[in-house]
């Protein structure tokens, strides 16, 4: 049984979807949800689904024995960033080489980088009048949104779409694809 840890800073609709997906899967399970935000709704969602939670501060994330130790204690095999807003530290990336993925709510390399999260992304997409947007699931390296792309799915941006309309389309893509892509990666990783 592969053990997944999810990092999230906010609402956690993706985290909930991933937990529920793997609760029906016999090969992997989400065993820990970690957040930098003690007030994040994601913590309530995880507890309601009987998943352990861990809240940490910046020092604990950056020091070699903080968050990393917790991941090792839980014998985590795979890490998912689902709306995690802090930079992910290199010492954890090295320990989990090719086993950390993030989801970004646009088609990278467009609309990525520091400060590009949530509605900032959808506002920029509508402002730029692009005809399509989508989601990107990518490996995590030391730079924001620059790791190797694993998967992308697209949706149209119609002329009269508001940023909120775009957010809804993106949410649907995330719900449909993210758990399955994680499952595929776990299968390939052996
Ligand atoms: C998602 O749109 C994800 O792509 C982005 O942050 C958002 C998280 O939403 N990285 P939620 O907290 O899972 O509801």
Coordinates of C-alpha atoms and ligand atoms in Angstrom, one line a residue:
X1 CA 0.0 0.0 0.0
X2 CA 1.5 3.3 -1.2
X3 CA 1.2 6.2 1.3
X4 CA 0.4 9.6 0.0
X5 CA 0.8 13.0 1.8
X6 CA -1.0 16.1 0.6
X7 CA 0.1 19.6 1.3
X8 CA -2.6 22.3 1.0
X9 CA -3.0 25.9 2.2
X10 CA -6.7 26.6 1.6
X11 CA -10.1 25.2 0.8
X12 CA -8.9 21.7 -0.1
X13 CA -11.5 20.6 -2.6
X14 CA -8.7 18.8 -4.5
X15 CA -7.4 17.2 -1.3
X16 CA -10.9 15.9 -0.5
X17 CA -11.3 14.5 -4.0
X18 CA -8.0 12.8 -3.8
X19 CA -8.6 11.3 -0.4
X20 CA -12.0 10.0 -1.4
X21 CA -10.6 8.6 -4.7
X22 CA -7.9 6.6 -2.9
X23 CA -10.2 5.4 -0.1
X24 CA -11.7 3.3 -2.9
X25 CA -8.3 2.1 -4.2
X26 CA -6.5 -0.9 -2.8
X27 CA -3.0 0.2 -3.8
X28 CA -2.6 3.6 -2.3
X29 CA -4.1 5.8 0.4
X30 CA -3.8 9.4 1.6
X31 CA -2.5 9.1 5.2
X32 CA -1.5 12.6 6.0
X33 CA -2.6 16.2 5.1
X34 CA -0.2 19.0 6.0
X35 CA -0.9 22.7 6.0
X36 CA 0.9 25.9 6.9
X37 CA -2.5 27.5 7.6
X38 CA -4.1 26.5 10.9
X39 CA -7.5 28.0 9.7
X40 CA -7.5 26.2 6.4
X41 CA -10.8 24.4 5.5
X42 CA -8.7 21.5 4.2
X43 CA -7.9 20.5 7.7
X44 CA -11.6 20.0 8.5
X45 CA -12.1 18.1 5.3
X46 CA -9.3 15.8 6.1
X47 CA -10.5 15.2 9.7
X48 CA -14.0 14.4 8.5
X49 CA -12.5 11.7 6.3
X50 CA -10.4 10.3 9.2
X51 CA -7.1 11.4 7.7
X52 CA -4.3 12.7 10.1
X53 CA -3.4 16.3 9.8
X54 CA -0.2 18.2 10.6
X55 CA 0.1 22.0 10.9
X56 CA 3.6 23.6 10.5
X57 CA 5.3 26.9 10.4
X58 CA 8.0 28.1 8.1
X59 CA 10.8 27.1 10.4
X60 CA 9.5 23.5 10.7
X61 CA 9.2 23.4 6.9
X62 CA 12.8 24.5 6.3
X63 CA 14.7 22.8 9.1
X64 CA 16.0 19.3 8.2
X65 CA 14.2 17.6 11.1
X66 CA 10.8 19.4 11.0
X67 CA 8.3 18.5 8.3
X68 CA 10.6 16.0 6.7
X69 CA 10.8 13.9 9.9
X70 CA 7.0 13.8 10.0
X71 CA 6.9 12.5 6.4
X72 CA 9.5 9.9 7.2
X73 CA 7.6 8.8 10.4
X74 CA 4.6 8.2 8.3
X75 CA 6.7 6.3 5.7
X76 CA 5.3 8.5 2.9
X77 CA 6.0 7.3 -0.7
X78 CA 4.5 10.2 -2.7
X79 CA 3.8 13.9 -2.1
X80 CA 1.0 15.9 -3.7
X81 CA 0.8 19.7 -3.5
X82 CA -2.8 20.8 -4.0
X83 CA -3.1 24.5 -3.6
X84 CA 0.0 24.8 -1.4
X85 CA 1.2 28.4 -1.5
X86 CA 4.7 28.3 0.0
X87 CA 7.8 27.4 -1.9
X88 CA 8.5 23.7 -1.4
X89 CA 12.0 23.1 0.2
X90 CA 14.8 21.5 -1.7
X91 CA 15.8 19.1 1.0
X92 CA 12.4 17.4 0.8
X93 CA 12.5 17.5 -3.0
X94 CA 15.8 15.7 -2.9
X95 CA 14.6 13.1 -0.5
X96 CA 11.5 12.4 -2.6
X97 CA 13.2 12.7 -6.1
X98 CA 10.5 12.5 -8.8
X99 CA 7.9 11.8 -6.2
X100 CA 6.5 15.3 -5.6
X101 CA 3.8 16.7 -7.9
X102 CA 1.9 20.0 -8.0
X103 CA -1.3 21.1 -9.8
X104 CA -1.4 24.5 -11.5
X105 CA -4.7 26.0 -12.8
X106 CA -3.4 27.0 -16.2
X107 CA -1.4 25.7 -19.1
X108 CA 2.2 26.1 -18.0
X109 CA 4.5 27.7 -19.0
X110 CA 1.8 30.3 -19.5
X111 CA 0.3 32.1 -16.4
X112 CA 2.7 30.5 -13.9
X113 CA 5.3 31.8 -11.5
X114 CA 5.4 33.6 -8.2
X115 CA 2.1 35.2 -7.3
X116 CA 0.1 33.3 -9.9
X117 CA -2.4 31.3 -7.9
X118 CA -6.2 31.0 -7.6
X119 CA -8.2 33.9 -9.1
X120 CA -5.0 35.8 -10.0
X121 CA -4.5 33.1 -12.7
X122 CA -8.0 33.2 -14.0
X123 CA -8.1 37.0 -14.0
X124 CA -4.9 37.1 -16.1
X125 CA -6.3 34.4 -18.5
X126 CA -9.4 36.5 -19.2
X127 CA -7.4 39.7 -19.4
X128 CA -5.1 38.1 -22.0
X129 CA -8.1 37.1 -24.1
X130 CA -6.7 33.6 -24.8
X131 CA -9.0 31.1 -26.4
X132 CA -8.1 28.2 -24.1
X133 CA -6.8 27.4 -20.7
X134 CA -6.5 24.3 -18.6
X135 CA -4.7 22.5 -15.9
X136 CA -1.1 21.4 -15.6
X137 CA 0.2 18.6 -13.3
X138 CA 4.0 18.7 -13.0
X139 CA 6.9 17.4 -11.0
X140 CA 8.2 19.9 -8.4
X141 CA 11.7 21.3 -8.5
X142 CA 13.2 24.2 -6.7
X143 CA 11.6 26.9 -9.0
X144 CA 7.9 27.8 -9.0
X145 CA 6.0 25.9 -11.7
X146 CA 9.0 24.8 -13.6
X147 CA 9.3 21.1 -13.0
X148 CA 8.7 18.6 -15.9
X149 CA 5.1 18.5 -17.1
X150 CA 3.3 15.2 -16.5
X151 CA -0.2 16.0 -17.8
X152 CA -2.3 18.8 -19.2
X153 CA -6.0 19.1 -20.0
X154 CA -7.6 22.0 -21.8
X155 CA -10.9 23.9 -21.8
X156 CA -12.1 26.8 -23.9
X157 CA -12.3 30.4 -22.8
X158 CA -15.4 31.8 -24.4
X159 CA -15.7 35.6 -25.2
X160 CA -18.1 36.2 -22.5
X161 CA -16.5 34.1 -19.8
X162 CA -15.7 35.8 -16.5
X163 CA -12.8 34.8 -14.3
X164 CA -15.4 33.0 -12.2
X165 CA -16.6 31.0 -15.2
X166 CA -13.1 30.0 -16.0
X167 CA -12.5 29.0 -12.3
X168 CA -15.5 26.6 -12.6
X169 CA -14.2 25.0 -15.8
X170 CA -10.8 24.5 -14.2
X171 CA -12.3 23.0 -11.0
X172 CA -14.1 20.4 -13.2
X173 CA -10.9 19.5 -14.9
X174 CA -9.1 19.2 -11.6
X175 CA -11.8 17.0 -10.1
X176 CA -11.9 14.7 -13.2
X177 CA -8.1 14.2 -13.7
X178 CA -5.9 14.9 -10.7
X179 CA -6.5 11.6 -8.8
X180 CA -6.2 9.5 -11.9
X181 CA -2.9 11.1 -12.9
X182 CA -1.5 10.5 -9.3
X183 CA -2.6 6.9 -9.6
X184 CA -0.8 6.5 -13.0
X185 CA 2.4 8.0 -11.5
X186 CA 2.2 5.7 -8.5
X187 CA 1.8 2.7 -10.8
X188 CA 4.7 3.7 -13.1
X189 CA 6.9 4.4 -10.0
X190 CA 6.5 0.7 -9.2
Ligands
LIG1 C1 -6.6 24.7 -7.4 O1 -7.1 25.5 -8.4 C2 -5.2 24.3 -7.7 O2 -5.0 24.1 -9.1 C3 -4.4 25.4 -7.2 O3 -5.0 25.9 -6.0 C4 -6.4 25.5 -6.1 C5 -6.7 24.7 -4.9 O4 -8.0 24.6 -4.7 N1 -3.0 25.1 -7.2 P1 -8.5 23.7 -3.5 O5 -7.9 24.2 -2.2 O6 -8.1 22.3 -3.7 O7 -10.0 23.8 -3.4

